[in-house]
PDB file of C-alpha atoms in Angstrom:
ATOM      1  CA  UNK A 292      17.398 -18.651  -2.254  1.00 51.00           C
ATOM      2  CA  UNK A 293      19.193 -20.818   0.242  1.00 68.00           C
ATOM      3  CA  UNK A 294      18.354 -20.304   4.585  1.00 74.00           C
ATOM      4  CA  UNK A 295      22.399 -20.843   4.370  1.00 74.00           C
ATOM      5  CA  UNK A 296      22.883 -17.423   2.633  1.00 74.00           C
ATOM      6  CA  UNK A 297      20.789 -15.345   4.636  1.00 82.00           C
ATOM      7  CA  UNK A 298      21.707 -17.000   7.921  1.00 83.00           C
ATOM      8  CA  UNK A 299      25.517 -16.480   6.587  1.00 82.00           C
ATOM      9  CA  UNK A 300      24.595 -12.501   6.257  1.00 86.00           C
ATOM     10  CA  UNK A 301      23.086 -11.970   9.853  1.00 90.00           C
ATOM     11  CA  UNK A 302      26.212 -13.542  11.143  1.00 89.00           C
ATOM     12  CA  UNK A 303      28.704 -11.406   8.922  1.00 90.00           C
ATOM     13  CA  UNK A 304      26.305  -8.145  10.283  1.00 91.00           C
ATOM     14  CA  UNK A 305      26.820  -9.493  13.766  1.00 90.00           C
ATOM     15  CA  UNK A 306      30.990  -9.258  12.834  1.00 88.00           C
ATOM     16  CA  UNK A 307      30.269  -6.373  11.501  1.00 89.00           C
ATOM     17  CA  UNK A 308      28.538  -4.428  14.539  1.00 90.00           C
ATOM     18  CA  UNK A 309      30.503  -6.472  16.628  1.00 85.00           C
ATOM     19  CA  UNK A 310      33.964  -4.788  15.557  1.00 84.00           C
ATOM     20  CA  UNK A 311      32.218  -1.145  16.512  1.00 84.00           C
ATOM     21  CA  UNK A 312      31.621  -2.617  20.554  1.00 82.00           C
ATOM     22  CA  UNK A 313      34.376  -1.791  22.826  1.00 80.00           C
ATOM     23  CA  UNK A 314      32.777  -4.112  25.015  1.00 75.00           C
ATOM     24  CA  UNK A 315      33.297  -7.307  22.703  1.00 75.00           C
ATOM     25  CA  UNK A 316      36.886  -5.857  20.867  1.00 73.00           C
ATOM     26  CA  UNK A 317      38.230  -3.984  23.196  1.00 68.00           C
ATOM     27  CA  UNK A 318      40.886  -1.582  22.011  1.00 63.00           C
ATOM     28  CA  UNK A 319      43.277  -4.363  20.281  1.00 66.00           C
ATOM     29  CA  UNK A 320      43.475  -2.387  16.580  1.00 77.00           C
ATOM     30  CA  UNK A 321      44.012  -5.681  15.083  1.00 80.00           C
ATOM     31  CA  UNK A 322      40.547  -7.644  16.500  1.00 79.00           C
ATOM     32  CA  UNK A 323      38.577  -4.537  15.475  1.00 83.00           C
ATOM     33  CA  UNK A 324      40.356  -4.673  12.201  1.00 85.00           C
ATOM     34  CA  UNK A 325      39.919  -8.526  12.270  1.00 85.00           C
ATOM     35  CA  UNK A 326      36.413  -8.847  12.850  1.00 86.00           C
ATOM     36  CA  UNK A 327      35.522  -5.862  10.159  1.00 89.00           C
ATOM     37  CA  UNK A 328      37.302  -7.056   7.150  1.00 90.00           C
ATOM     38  CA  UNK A 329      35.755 -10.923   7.964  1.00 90.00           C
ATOM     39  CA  UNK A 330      32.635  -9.796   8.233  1.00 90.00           C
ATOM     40  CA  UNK A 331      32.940  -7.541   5.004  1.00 92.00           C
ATOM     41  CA  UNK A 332      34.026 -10.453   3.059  1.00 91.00           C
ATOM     42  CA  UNK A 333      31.407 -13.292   5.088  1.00 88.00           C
ATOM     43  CA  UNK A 334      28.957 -10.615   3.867  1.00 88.00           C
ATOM     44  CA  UNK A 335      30.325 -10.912  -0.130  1.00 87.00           C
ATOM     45  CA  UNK A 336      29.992 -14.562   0.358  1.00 82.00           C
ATOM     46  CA  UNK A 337      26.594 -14.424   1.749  1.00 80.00           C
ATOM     47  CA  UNK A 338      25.030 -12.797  -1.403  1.00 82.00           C
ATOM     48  CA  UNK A 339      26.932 -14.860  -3.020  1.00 79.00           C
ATOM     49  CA  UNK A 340      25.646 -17.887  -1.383  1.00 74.00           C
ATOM     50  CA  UNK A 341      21.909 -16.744  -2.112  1.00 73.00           C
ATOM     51  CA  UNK A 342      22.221 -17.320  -5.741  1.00 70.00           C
ATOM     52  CA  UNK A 343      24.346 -20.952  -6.716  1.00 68.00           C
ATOM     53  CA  UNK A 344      28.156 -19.510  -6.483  1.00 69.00           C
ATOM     54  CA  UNK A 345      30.347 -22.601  -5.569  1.00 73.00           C
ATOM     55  CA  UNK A 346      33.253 -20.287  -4.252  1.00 80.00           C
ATOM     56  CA  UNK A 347      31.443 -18.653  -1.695  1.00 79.00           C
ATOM     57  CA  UNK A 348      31.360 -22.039   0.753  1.00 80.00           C
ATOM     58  CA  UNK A 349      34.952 -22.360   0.347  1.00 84.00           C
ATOM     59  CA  UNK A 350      35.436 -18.893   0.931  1.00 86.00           C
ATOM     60  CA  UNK A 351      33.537 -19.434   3.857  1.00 86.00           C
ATOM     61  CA  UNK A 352      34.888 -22.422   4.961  1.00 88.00           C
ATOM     62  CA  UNK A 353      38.388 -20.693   5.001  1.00 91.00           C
ATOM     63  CA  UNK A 354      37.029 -17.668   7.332  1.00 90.00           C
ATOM     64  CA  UNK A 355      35.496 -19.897   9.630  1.00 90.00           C
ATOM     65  CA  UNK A 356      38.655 -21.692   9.959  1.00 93.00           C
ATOM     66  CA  UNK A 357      40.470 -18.183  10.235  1.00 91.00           C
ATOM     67  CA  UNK A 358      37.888 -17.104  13.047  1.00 89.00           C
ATOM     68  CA  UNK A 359      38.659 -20.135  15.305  1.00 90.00           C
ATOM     69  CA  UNK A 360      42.597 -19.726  14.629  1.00 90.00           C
ATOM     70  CA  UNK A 361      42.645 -16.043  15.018  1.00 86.00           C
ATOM     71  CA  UNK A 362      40.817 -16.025  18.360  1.00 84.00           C
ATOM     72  CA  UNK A 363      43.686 -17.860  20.429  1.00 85.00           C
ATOM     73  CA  UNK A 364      46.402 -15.309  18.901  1.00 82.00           C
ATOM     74  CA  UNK A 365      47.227 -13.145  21.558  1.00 78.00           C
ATOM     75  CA  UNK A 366      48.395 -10.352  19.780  1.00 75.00           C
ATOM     76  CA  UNK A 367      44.781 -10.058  17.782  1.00 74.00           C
ATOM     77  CA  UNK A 368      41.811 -10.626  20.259  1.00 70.00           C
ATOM     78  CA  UNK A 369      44.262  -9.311  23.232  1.00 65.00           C
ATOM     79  CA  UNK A 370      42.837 -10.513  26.910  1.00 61.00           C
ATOM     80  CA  UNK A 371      39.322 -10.114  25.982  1.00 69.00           C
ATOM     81  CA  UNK A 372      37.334 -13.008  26.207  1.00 79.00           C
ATOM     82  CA  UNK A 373      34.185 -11.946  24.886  1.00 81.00           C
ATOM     83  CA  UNK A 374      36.575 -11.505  21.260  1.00 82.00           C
ATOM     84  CA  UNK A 375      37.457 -15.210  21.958  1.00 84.00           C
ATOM     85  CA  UNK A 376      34.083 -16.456  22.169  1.00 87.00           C
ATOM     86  CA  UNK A 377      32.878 -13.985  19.567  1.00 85.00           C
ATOM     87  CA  UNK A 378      35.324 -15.245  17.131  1.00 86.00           C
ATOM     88  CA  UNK A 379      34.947 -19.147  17.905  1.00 90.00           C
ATOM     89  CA  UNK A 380      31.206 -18.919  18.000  1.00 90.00           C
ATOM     90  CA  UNK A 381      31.142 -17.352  14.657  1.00 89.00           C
ATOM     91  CA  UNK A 382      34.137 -19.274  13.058  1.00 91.00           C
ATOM     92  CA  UNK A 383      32.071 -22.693  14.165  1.00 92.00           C
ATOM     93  CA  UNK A 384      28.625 -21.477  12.925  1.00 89.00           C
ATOM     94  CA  UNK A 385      30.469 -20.390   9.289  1.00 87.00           C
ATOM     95  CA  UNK A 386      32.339 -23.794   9.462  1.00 89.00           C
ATOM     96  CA  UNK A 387      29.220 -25.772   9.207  1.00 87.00           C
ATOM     97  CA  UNK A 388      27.276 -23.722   7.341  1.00 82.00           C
ATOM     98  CA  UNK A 389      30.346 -24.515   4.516  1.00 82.00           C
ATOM     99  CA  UNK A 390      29.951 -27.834   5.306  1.00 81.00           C
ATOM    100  CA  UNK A 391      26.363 -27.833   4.435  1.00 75.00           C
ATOM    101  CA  UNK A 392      26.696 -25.381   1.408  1.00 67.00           C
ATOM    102  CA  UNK A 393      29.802 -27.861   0.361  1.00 60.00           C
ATOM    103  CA  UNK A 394      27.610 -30.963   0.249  1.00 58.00           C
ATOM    104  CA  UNK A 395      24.768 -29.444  -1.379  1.00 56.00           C
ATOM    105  CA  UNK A 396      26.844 -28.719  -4.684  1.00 52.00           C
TER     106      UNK A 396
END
């Protein structure tokens, strides 16, 4: 079981729980909708990633990247800038952790 995978899952929950706190989403449709279906898919390629899948670091890879362009679009994370961080704190963390998942195969 790889540290990758599970570390990959607590950040997909965080997405997750994230897109249910006004606080963090605000009421931008599109953020809440944004950070749910990422984090339902980062969660896919998390259990994925616990077993020796070599699509679940790309698929990762191309969320993170997702995550760090969707949080300067206006018309998704709105004027909140606790969605901004949110999403370019996550995006980075998933961007490395494809990074490491990609060089381990």
């Amino acid at each position: 079981m790889s540290w990758r995978g599970w570390l990959v899952l607590i950040f997909s929950l965080w997405l997750i729980v994230a897109s249910l706190i006004p606080g963090i989403v605000g009421s931008k449709g599109a953020n809440i909708a944004d950070f749910l279906i990422v984090g339902v898919v980062l969660l896919i390629a998390g259990i994925f990633m616990l077993g020796t899948s070599k699509v679940a670091g790309w698929i990762e890879l191309l969320l993170g990247i997702w995550l760090i362009i969707a949080a300067f679009i206006p018309g998704i994370t709105g004027s909140k800038g606790a969605a901004l961080a949110n999403g370019l704190v996550v995006g980075i963390i998933a961007l490395i952790f494809a990074f490491f998942d990609r060089k381990k195969q």
